[in-house]
XYZ file of C-alpha atoms in Angstrom:
651
model
C 0.000 0.000 0.000
C 1.288 3.476 -0.826
C 1.001 6.266 1.738
C 1.568 9.926 0.853
C 2.777 12.517 3.320
C 2.226 16.048 2.004
C 4.001 19.217 3.004
C 3.317 22.818 1.974
C 4.766 23.794 -1.372
C 5.959 26.904 -3.111
C 3.789 29.583 -4.635
C 1.649 28.559 -7.569
C 2.824 29.359 -11.068
C 0.847 31.338 -13.581
C -0.745 29.886 -16.689
C 1.449 29.718 -19.746
C 1.163 32.429 -22.364
C -0.360 31.231 -25.576
C 2.385 30.702 -28.138
C 0.115 29.430 -30.900
C -2.989 27.324 -31.560
C -3.012 23.981 -29.762
C -3.437 21.068 -32.159
C -3.096 17.341 -31.466
C -3.132 14.505 -33.987
C -5.132 11.416 -33.109
C -1.940 9.351 -33.146
C -0.504 11.617 -30.434
C -3.542 10.888 -28.293
C -3.053 7.128 -28.782
C -6.002 6.642 -31.157
C -3.988 5.726 -34.248
C -3.701 7.492 -37.559
C -7.254 7.068 -38.843
C -10.927 6.512 -37.986
C -12.638 3.665 -39.858
C -16.352 3.303 -40.613
C -17.309 -0.130 -41.948
C -20.238 -1.004 -44.171
C -22.958 1.190 -45.557
C -24.104 2.019 -42.017
C -20.871 2.171 -40.087
C -20.479 3.278 -36.485
C -17.523 4.015 -34.262
C -16.694 6.012 -31.160
C -13.545 7.823 -30.036
C -12.589 9.527 -26.778
C -10.124 12.416 -27.053
C -8.351 13.975 -24.029
C -8.806 17.718 -23.593
C -5.849 19.564 -21.995
C -6.819 21.549 -18.868
C -7.426 25.195 -19.685
C -8.527 24.479 -23.256
C -11.710 23.562 -25.089
C -12.233 21.582 -28.318
C -12.616 23.734 -31.439
C -12.666 21.451 -34.488
C -11.674 18.087 -35.880
C -9.960 18.289 -39.263
C -9.252 15.296 -41.476
C -9.148 13.942 -45.005
C -12.016 11.565 -45.743
C -11.647 8.704 -48.214
C -14.777 8.186 -50.339
C -15.596 4.875 -52.129
C -15.823 5.065 -55.912
C -19.305 3.508 -55.989
C -20.866 6.169 -53.747
C -23.864 8.039 -55.128
C -24.570 10.089 -52.022
C -24.395 9.812 -48.252
C -23.560 11.548 -44.988
C -21.790 11.189 -41.651
C -23.583 12.147 -38.445
C -21.428 13.196 -35.497
C -22.915 13.086 -32.000
C -21.695 13.429 -28.433
C -23.723 12.118 -25.525
C -26.779 11.658 -27.804
C -26.489 15.311 -28.786
C -26.211 16.072 -32.528
C -22.989 17.939 -33.315
C -22.602 17.985 -37.096
C -23.568 16.298 -40.356
C -21.058 15.931 -43.187
C -22.572 15.552 -46.656
C -20.820 13.092 -49.004
C -20.695 12.690 -52.754
C -18.838 10.415 -55.120
C -17.210 13.127 -57.205
C -13.704 12.780 -55.675
C -11.818 9.945 -53.920
C -10.925 12.171 -50.956
C -12.669 15.024 -49.233
C -11.210 17.478 -46.677
C -13.597 17.932 -43.765
C -13.753 20.125 -40.677
C -16.180 19.255 -37.872
C -16.924 22.034 -35.346
C -16.599 20.840 -31.749
C -17.458 23.919 -29.684
C -20.758 22.327 -28.591
C -19.155 19.069 -27.460
C -19.323 18.577 -23.666
C -16.055 17.842 -21.843
C -16.442 15.284 -19.054
C -13.555 14.312 -16.747
C -11.024 15.950 -19.035
C -12.127 14.217 -22.239
C -14.712 14.430 -25.012
C -16.485 11.521 -26.677
C -17.514 11.557 -30.342
C -19.856 9.075 -32.025
C -19.633 8.718 -35.817
C -22.420 7.112 -37.890
C -22.224 6.819 -41.675
C -25.030 6.320 -44.178
C -23.883 5.427 -47.711
C -26.106 4.999 -50.767
C -24.364 3.218 -53.682
C -24.726 3.906 -57.363
C -27.612 2.092 -59.039
C -26.672 -1.501 -59.814
C -23.687 -1.668 -57.421
C -23.818 -3.933 -54.351
C -20.892 -3.209 -51.992
C -19.535 -5.742 -49.521
C -20.811 -4.594 -46.132
C -17.786 -6.150 -44.378
C -15.324 -3.780 -46.044
C -14.108 -0.498 -44.636
C -15.979 2.035 -46.739
C -14.948 5.314 -45.105
C -11.743 6.328 -43.363
C -10.778 9.652 -41.789
C -7.046 10.128 -42.390
C -4.575 12.544 -40.772
C -7.192 13.567 -38.234
C -6.256 16.399 -35.880
C -8.159 18.175 -33.117
C -7.689 21.917 -32.660
C -8.265 23.513 -29.262
C -8.997 27.010 -28.042
C -7.577 28.510 -24.879
C -4.242 28.154 -23.085
C -3.127 24.871 -21.467
C -2.728 25.462 -17.737
C 0.525 24.870 -15.894
C 0.553 22.036 -13.318
C 0.298 23.465 -9.809
C 0.482 20.213 -7.826
C 2.085 16.781 -8.152
C -1.356 15.354 -8.929
C -1.486 17.585 -12.027
C 2.107 16.983 -13.141
C 1.388 14.603 -16.017
C -0.647 16.124 -18.883
C -3.348 14.113 -20.697
C -1.056 13.949 -23.738
C 2.726 13.596 -23.361
C 5.064 14.029 -26.295
C 8.389 13.733 -24.455
C 9.634 12.654 -21.042
C 13.156 13.772 -20.117
C 14.888 12.056 -17.204
C 17.958 13.644 -15.618
C 20.105 11.238 -13.586
C 23.667 11.121 -12.176
C 26.438 10.585 -14.708
C 27.782 7.785 -12.481
C 24.712 5.927 -11.231
C 24.573 3.076 -8.746
C 22.292 0.059 -9.053
C 19.488 1.634 -6.992
C 19.536 4.679 -9.263
C 19.362 2.524 -12.379
C 16.424 0.583 -10.920
C 14.591 3.815 -10.117
C 15.058 5.184 -13.648
C 13.845 1.945 -15.244
C 10.832 1.929 -12.909
C 10.011 5.549 -13.745
C 10.273 5.241 -17.526
C 8.361 1.950 -17.864
C 5.579 3.154 -15.562
C 5.152 6.349 -17.615
C 5.015 4.408 -20.888
C 2.441 2.058 -19.337
C 0.442 5.040 -18.004
C 0.108 6.575 -21.486
C -0.681 3.292 -23.245
C -0.577 3.642 -27.024
C 0.597 7.264 -27.017
C 4.032 7.453 -28.733
C 5.839 9.094 -25.795
C 9.494 9.856 -26.537
C 11.866 9.128 -23.637
C 15.171 11.000 -23.315
C 17.780 10.241 -20.628
C 20.326 12.972 -19.835
C 23.081 13.348 -17.203
C 22.250 15.778 -14.404
C 25.314 17.822 -15.359
C 23.196 19.102 -18.273
C 20.330 20.232 -16.051
C 21.640 23.729 -15.461
C 21.003 25.816 -18.545
C 18.680 23.271 -20.186
C 15.645 24.658 -21.971
C 12.291 24.664 -20.139
C 9.741 22.072 -21.185
C 7.036 22.828 -23.713
C 3.317 22.322 -23.070
C 3.256 18.568 -23.689
C 6.719 17.789 -22.307
C 7.803 16.910 -18.772
C 11.160 16.509 -17.006
C 11.978 14.403 -13.947
C 15.247 14.797 -12.044
C 16.261 11.650 -10.124
C 18.881 12.167 -7.399
C 20.185 10.172 -4.461
C 19.522 11.646 -1.037
C 18.880 10.207 2.399
C 15.718 12.325 2.580
C 13.187 10.765 0.208
C 10.649 13.070 -1.441
C 9.037 14.177 -4.691
C 8.864 17.935 -5.270
C 7.886 20.289 -8.066
C 10.405 23.015 -8.915
C 9.418 25.802 -11.324
C 12.343 26.924 -13.535
C 10.139 29.696 -14.970
C 6.727 30.864 -13.830
C 5.256 30.330 -17.277
C 6.761 26.889 -18.029
C 5.841 23.417 -16.744
C 7.623 22.545 -13.486
C 10.231 19.818 -13.134
C 9.684 16.978 -10.709
C 12.669 16.353 -8.442
C 12.668 12.812 -7.034
C 15.117 11.977 -4.256
C 15.809 9.033 -1.988
C 18.079 6.049 -1.494
C 17.641 2.317 -1.863
C 14.115 1.133 -2.568
C 12.696 4.448 -1.290
C 13.994 6.105 -4.451
C 11.924 3.783 -6.651
C 8.912 4.401 -4.394
C 9.026 8.106 -5.219
C 9.283 7.469 -8.971
C 6.074 5.392 -8.863
C 4.139 8.233 -7.262
C 3.150 10.238 -10.343
C 1.591 7.261 -12.161
C -0.061 5.639 -9.133
C -3.775 5.863 -8.396
C -3.030 7.559 -5.101
C -1.305 10.469 -6.866
C -4.681 12.257 -6.925
C -4.127 12.899 -3.225
C -0.836 14.695 -3.852
C -2.474 18.093 -4.173
C 0.632 20.020 -3.076
C 4.010 20.667 -4.677
C 5.859 18.258 -2.391
C 5.027 14.764 -1.141
C 6.604 11.657 0.333
C 5.511 8.283 -1.013
C 5.582 5.267 1.260
C 6.656 1.757 0.283
C 4.883 0.775 -2.926
C 6.809 -2.043 -4.589
C 4.208 -3.923 -6.664
C 3.952 -7.654 -6.250
C 4.452 -9.930 -9.204
C 0.993 -11.182 -10.161
C 0.872 -14.685 -11.560
C -1.309 -15.093 -14.628
C -4.559 -17.005 -13.996
C -5.321 -20.222 -15.833
C -8.849 -18.987 -16.521
C -10.140 -15.522 -17.398
C -12.835 -13.901 -19.551
C -12.954 -11.614 -22.563
C -14.198 -8.851 -20.246
C -11.206 -9.296 -17.949
C -8.868 -9.166 -20.948
C -10.346 -5.839 -22.058
C -11.868 -7.348 -25.205
C -15.472 -7.345 -24.031
C -18.439 -8.365 -26.143
C -17.725 -8.583 -29.883
C -20.394 -8.497 -32.605
C -20.026 -9.157 -36.324
C -22.545 -8.285 -39.041
C -22.923 -9.236 -42.690
C -25.321 -10.391 -45.364
C -25.076 -14.182 -45.537
C -21.904 -14.371 -43.411
C -21.080 -12.515 -40.193
C -17.753 -12.709 -38.352
C -16.774 -11.719 -34.814
C -12.993 -11.412 -34.477
C -11.345 -11.893 -31.068
C -7.665 -10.978 -30.720
C -5.946 -12.738 -27.813
C -2.713 -11.000 -26.823
C -0.373 -13.189 -24.765
C 0.872 -10.069 -22.984
C -2.673 -9.461 -21.720
C -2.822 -13.092 -20.624
C 0.320 -12.326 -18.611
C 2.711 -15.048 -19.804
C 3.731 -17.280 -22.684
C 0.786 -19.635 -23.052
C -0.113 -22.983 -24.550
C -3.244 -25.149 -24.709
C -5.574 -22.174 -25.214
C -9.282 -22.926 -25.307
C -12.401 -20.740 -25.259
C -15.938 -21.472 -24.113
C -17.714 -19.376 -26.724
C -21.031 -18.043 -25.435
C -23.366 -15.598 -27.148
C -25.900 -15.650 -29.937
C -26.304 -15.528 -33.707
C -29.055 -15.065 -36.268
C -31.152 -18.259 -36.059
C -31.600 -20.484 -39.079
C -30.036 -23.240 -41.111
C -26.352 -22.779 -41.724
C -22.943 -23.365 -40.208
C -20.641 -21.815 -37.619
C -16.874 -21.930 -37.957
C -13.936 -20.889 -35.817
C -10.671 -20.142 -37.575
C -7.199 -18.731 -37.053
C -5.214 -17.130 -39.860
C -7.682 -18.313 -42.489
C -7.480 -21.920 -41.247
C -10.636 -23.547 -39.869
C -10.039 -25.140 -36.467
C -13.637 -26.053 -35.598
C -17.082 -26.088 -37.226
C -20.596 -27.061 -36.246
C -24.159 -26.575 -37.480
C -26.250 -23.484 -36.844
C -29.853 -23.998 -35.786
C -33.058 -22.177 -34.946
C -32.060 -21.601 -31.313
C -29.544 -18.900 -32.216
C -27.562 -19.763 -29.104
C -23.759 -19.846 -29.152
C -22.380 -22.333 -26.607
C -19.261 -24.177 -27.775
C -15.736 -25.001 -26.574
C -12.973 -24.302 -29.115
C -9.294 -25.229 -28.794
C -6.587 -23.227 -30.585
C -3.732 -25.494 -31.714
C -0.390 -24.568 -30.141
C 1.115 -24.372 -33.627
C -1.268 -21.505 -34.447
C -0.463 -19.389 -31.383
C 1.243 -16.072 -32.042
C 1.983 -13.116 -29.786
C -1.459 -11.829 -30.785
C -3.738 -14.553 -32.151
C -7.019 -13.574 -33.832
C -9.846 -16.078 -33.578
C -12.564 -15.509 -36.195
C -15.986 -16.876 -35.234
C -18.364 -16.834 -38.219
C -21.953 -17.773 -38.934
C -23.021 -18.453 -42.527
C -26.559 -18.883 -43.801
C -27.537 -19.998 -47.319
C -27.876 -17.032 -49.636
C -31.030 -16.157 -51.514
C -29.916 -15.831 -55.132
C -33.152 -14.029 -55.977
C -32.659 -11.335 -53.331
C -31.537 -7.970 -54.575
C -28.745 -5.845 -53.191
C -29.486 -4.862 -49.616
C -32.617 -7.033 -49.406
C -30.853 -10.189 -48.144
C -31.653 -10.726 -44.459
C -28.681 -9.543 -42.397
C -26.681 -12.050 -40.351
C -25.157 -11.260 -36.981
C -23.062 -13.135 -34.467
C -22.180 -11.944 -30.953
C -19.548 -13.414 -28.640
C -20.258 -12.337 -25.066
C -17.625 -10.763 -22.854
C -18.335 -13.533 -20.318
C -16.718 -16.050 -22.697
C -14.147 -18.024 -20.694
C -10.544 -18.217 -21.912
C -8.403 -21.006 -20.486
C -4.656 -21.395 -20.986
C -1.613 -23.042 -19.507
C 1.996 -21.899 -19.206
C 4.298 -22.656 -22.097
C 7.373 -24.714 -21.203
C 9.379 -22.648 -23.692
C 8.750 -19.112 -25.008
C 6.338 -19.533 -27.906
C 6.462 -18.434 -30.586
C 10.251 -18.352 -30.395
C 12.102 -15.095 -31.016
C 10.662 -11.584 -30.923
C 7.160 -13.024 -31.124
C 7.640 -14.275 -27.549
C 8.099 -10.740 -26.201
C 7.057 -9.316 -23.850
C 4.915 -12.176 -22.522
C 7.951 -14.442 -21.998
C 9.377 -11.772 -19.645
C 6.329 -11.753 -17.372
C 5.526 -11.333 -14.559
C 9.013 -9.928 -13.776
C 12.453 -10.085 -15.358
C 16.072 -9.256 -14.623
C 18.050 -6.485 -16.304
C 21.835 -6.818 -16.375
C 24.552 -4.666 -17.916
C 28.166 -5.515 -18.583
C 28.955 -1.986 -17.392
C 26.512 -0.268 -15.038
C 27.218 3.171 -16.459
C 25.060 6.106 -17.523
C 25.391 5.025 -21.165
C 24.306 1.445 -20.420
C 21.412 2.747 -18.324
C 20.202 4.847 -21.262
C 20.421 1.749 -23.478
C 18.495 -0.304 -20.927
C 15.810 2.405 -20.820
C 15.478 2.213 -24.600
C 15.041 -1.574 -24.501
C 12.641 -1.834 -21.547
C 10.439 1.050 -22.708
C 10.276 -0.593 -26.127
C 9.149 -3.811 -24.437
C 6.586 -1.884 -22.391
C 5.105 -0.448 -25.602
C 4.393 -4.046 -26.664
C 2.461 -4.785 -23.496
C -1.026 -3.885 -22.308
C 0.118 -4.663 -18.758
C 2.954 -3.134 -16.725
C 6.265 -4.960 -16.945
C 8.537 -5.288 -13.897
C 12.305 -4.957 -14.508
C 14.761 -5.542 -11.655
C 18.482 -4.749 -11.954
C 20.930 -7.537 -11.082
C 24.488 -8.539 -11.958
C 25.223 -10.305 -15.237
C 26.130 -13.571 -13.512
C 22.930 -13.517 -11.467
C 20.806 -12.788 -14.546
C 22.197 -15.728 -16.521
C 21.845 -18.118 -13.572
C 18.414 -16.899 -12.440
C 15.119 -18.713 -12.785
C 13.648 -15.441 -14.102
C 13.816 -14.251 -17.736
C 16.310 -11.484 -18.433
C 17.434 -8.581 -20.601
C 21.194 -8.119 -21.024
C 22.904 -4.942 -22.275
C 26.389 -5.667 -23.632
C 27.376 -2.671 -25.750
C 31.042 -3.635 -25.308
C 30.411 -7.205 -26.477
C 31.590 -8.530 -23.125
C 29.469 -11.659 -22.947
C 30.624 -14.927 -21.324
C 31.732 -17.730 -23.636
C 29.112 -19.986 -22.090
C 26.316 -17.898 -23.636
C 25.338 -19.069 -27.129
C 23.497 -16.522 -29.273
C 21.688 -17.236 -32.554
C 24.224 -14.957 -34.311
C 27.780 -14.622 -33.054
C 31.091 -13.594 -34.570
C 34.777 -14.281 -34.332
C 36.288 -10.818 -34.390
C 34.621 -8.786 -37.105
C 35.152 -11.214 -39.967
C 33.336 -14.497 -39.296
C 29.617 -14.766 -38.524
C 28.248 -17.980 -37.002
C 24.599 -19.070 -36.979
C 23.304 -21.304 -34.182
C 19.810 -22.681 -33.617
C 18.242 -24.186 -30.498
C 19.378 -27.635 -31.730
C 23.019 -26.598 -31.907
C 25.402 -28.098 -29.380
C 27.400 -25.975 -26.967
C 30.527 -26.367 -29.053
C 29.114 -26.330 -32.562
C 27.245 -24.001 -34.897
C 25.162 -24.626 -37.964
C 26.618 -22.241 -40.546
C 29.235 -19.553 -40.815
C 30.019 -16.602 -43.068
C 33.476 -15.097 -43.497
C 33.744 -11.554 -44.853
C 36.782 -9.563 -45.886
C 37.162 -6.797 -44.834
C 35.566 -7.235 -41.406
C 32.378 -5.370 -40.574
C 31.258 -4.002 -37.180
C 27.668 -4.726 -36.223
C 25.080 -4.462 -33.463
C 22.180 -6.754 -32.717
C 19.177 -7.546 -30.567
C 18.794 -11.299 -30.180
C 16.297 -13.528 -28.420
C 17.427 -16.825 -26.949
C 17.009 -18.724 -23.677
C 18.984 -19.027 -20.457
C 20.293 -22.297 -19.033
C 17.034 -22.473 -17.065
C 15.027 -22.269 -20.297
C 13.852 -18.703 -19.609
C 13.618 -15.997 -22.276
C 16.765 -13.917 -22.751
C 16.978 -10.722 -24.828
C 20.540 -9.595 -25.517
C 21.450 -6.161 -26.911
C 25.095 -6.164 -27.976
C 27.625 -4.827 -30.439
C 31.157 -5.610 -31.526
C 33.114 -3.567 -29.061
C 31.783 -0.015 -29.540
C 28.637 1.240 -27.868
C 27.871 3.713 -30.651
C 26.849 0.840 -32.927
C 24.244 -0.359 -30.449
C 23.134 3.236 -29.820
C 22.443 3.629 -33.542
C 20.322 0.464 -33.591
C 18.331 1.478 -30.508
C 17.950 4.989 -31.890
C 16.449 3.522 -35.052
C 13.869 1.656 -32.948
C 13.124 4.706 -30.792
C 12.626 6.952 -33.833
C 9.417 5.073 -34.668
C 7.893 3.143 -31.730
C 5.872 1.014 -34.155
C 9.127 -0.655 -35.219
C 9.057 -2.680 -32.015
C 5.782 -4.227 -33.211
C 7.192 -5.260 -36.576
C 10.002 -7.477 -35.348
C 10.122 -11.110 -36.423
C 12.625 -13.943 -36.172
C 15.122 -13.987 -33.321
C 17.806 -11.590 -34.639
C 17.692 -7.859 -35.380
C 20.966 -7.191 -37.221
C 22.453 -3.779 -38.021
C 25.635 -2.643 -39.775
C 26.665 0.986 -40.321
C 24.861 2.727 -43.165
C 22.256 -0.016 -43.689
C 18.745 -0.180 -42.226
C 18.499 -2.988 -39.626
C 17.167 -6.317 -40.856
C 15.228 -9.052 -39.023
C 16.590 -12.584 -39.386
C 15.551 -16.016 -38.158
C 18.229 -18.514 -37.192
C 15.759 -21.314 -37.860
C 15.108 -20.107 -41.419
C 18.802 -19.588 -42.013
C 19.468 -23.172 -40.968
C 16.589 -24.480 -43.099
C 14.405 -25.705 -40.218
C 10.966 -26.950 -41.155
C 8.821 -30.005 -40.771
C 10.958 -31.671 -43.470
C 14.260 -30.995 -41.676
C 16.129 -33.870 -43.164
C 15.273 -32.841 -46.715
C 16.010 -29.166 -46.240
C 19.254 -29.800 -44.370
C 20.948 -30.771 -47.593
C 18.986 -28.577 -49.971
C 16.801 -25.528 -49.687
C 17.996 -24.671 -46.168
C 21.495 -24.043 -47.484
C 20.073 -22.150 -50.459
C 18.028 -19.889 -48.221
C 21.013 -19.336 -45.968
C 23.205 -18.463 -48.929
C 20.715 -15.925 -50.239
C 20.312 -14.236 -46.866
C 23.980 -14.201 -45.957
C 24.900 -13.029 -49.436
C 22.494 -10.162 -48.790
C 24.433 -9.355 -45.628
C 27.626 -9.646 -47.600
C 26.212 -7.172 -50.108
C 25.528 -4.780 -47.260
C 29.129 -5.201 -46.180
C 30.272 -4.291 -49.674
C 28.109 -1.162 -49.658
C 29.668 -0.107 -46.378
C 33.262 -0.975 -47.174
C 32.994 0.052 -50.869
C 36.040 -2.079 -51.573
C 37.153 -5.584 -50.659
C 36.293 -9.161 -51.393
C 33.624 -11.295 -49.801
C 34.342 -14.952 -49.153
C 31.233 -17.002 -48.419
C 31.789 -20.235 -46.541
C 28.639 -22.261 -45.863
C 29.123 -25.299 -43.680
C 26.175 -27.538 -42.878
C 27.287 -29.293 -39.724
C 23.624 -29.928 -39.033
C 23.461 -32.336 -41.984
C 26.364 -34.331 -40.632
C 24.810 -34.510 -37.198
C 21.484 -35.659 -38.640
C 23.117 -38.367 -40.732
C 24.976 -39.498 -37.633
C 21.749 -39.644 -35.635
C 20.052 -41.671 -38.358
C 22.843 -44.274 -38.312
C 22.506 -44.536 -34.538
C 18.728 -44.466 -34.221
C 17.242 -46.125 -37.276
C 18.240 -47.561 -40.639
C 17.670 -45.428 -43.704
C 14.500 -46.154 -45.625
């Protein structure tokens, strides 16, 4: 339990002078880059935060219009109150629109908008009602007024945050590093899908640094025997900085204050947070769609309706296997069929009937499980070939939020590689650095905040030594910008110096690799790689060949666009100077598939050659001169032939 002790603060600051119109894109508010309206009668709702001291003025966007449209309109409401109607025509594929918002009520610091589209197609055209027909692109909300300056700790974080700057000692200790990781991951979790930029700076740069802008905040973390959190105003008309002090675990307690539920009680400029270390919560074996934040899902269509349920392993709280759902709900009664599928593959089917009741257990094969697995539940009724467009009876299917989801823990992170993150690091994981310096701390912040962006639940990093991390029963993240990793650790991609690359897969022995590539001249590189510890726990290693700047460039590339964390595949993210990082899979490189024996001597080597020759080409682009010598050795084939002689005669 967290307890806050408040003390009187300094005089309140004045509101900031208006420096220009306030405008926020929907992506900045965490709502994505567009608003979609499906079907001829589409509906959707958005909730937009309104900065204190301002009021909504207008929503401006570019609307995509289907080519078959004859006429139509979009109604915009808020709280059942009509706000605007946008007339549509089919004369142009896009249409700039501006929706006035002055009449929209603001409740609890946010406004809610309901969009409803009505589309009338050209004569003779029958559109597919399941398609997205309208989309509002590049949507931005303009505000009137002047955003107010935070006057208390409870007001410190704005509803939209563009950048968080953390000042910390240039020579941190382990408690300081833990506090900074706790602060940055909790802020990223607090803002959810907002693309908050995190900057870590040494406290030697604090003096003379520029004040924060409206949607920026700075936190100064310092070690002191007197723990506290206090607002300091560098200028009366700029946002204050939060100074967090303490030692040991008390320092981390203060960093949790601003994102905790109890922060609403910190209505002064200075407060002391009591012990608040969260407990690791084990994932339950059984939950519901409501508990997972999915809720009730309804699909509509003509002869076929589909309700799509996306199960995120991070929401489930661990790497899972043996996932099953007790589907409950209803559908349009009548003769037909109901199917459940994943990735276009049917995993279960049964007959529809006149009861219209959905009550069925469905098991998702472990081979179909991904980080986020979408289960499509569809009902299909026979079509009436004589029915005209829009006269076919509509089909619906609803999966209730009370639907039970059961799962078990996975014995190994599944799917392997980046697809296992962050769920394979839950409920808590170790963070270790070969050098516990300011630079390594900044790199660790980049990695753990990137992992937090992947998760709908808070992640819990804890800083330990490298030896403890590798020997622990917990999963781990290792920062090795200097390449100082123990010889006992086998990574999917390793190198001998800067000239020979070696590929290893989970089947490789401790002393052998599957393939190697020799390049001349040598090439420096950085990588993020996913493997497992000796205790079969997930291990993410960020490393480079001897110079931290190479790893900084790779992490900077990820930080420049937070969505890049979501696009990772395989188990290796490989980067060389001057070339955009590339995702690789050690299994694909080694030709792993269900026909391992066949591919070991054939297409596996071919695929490896193509990929490694691509890397070699990148080396040539960087070096501009030099020869590339490709050496492909399939030790795997030899090992398999040896196993066949020992285990069974050839067919």
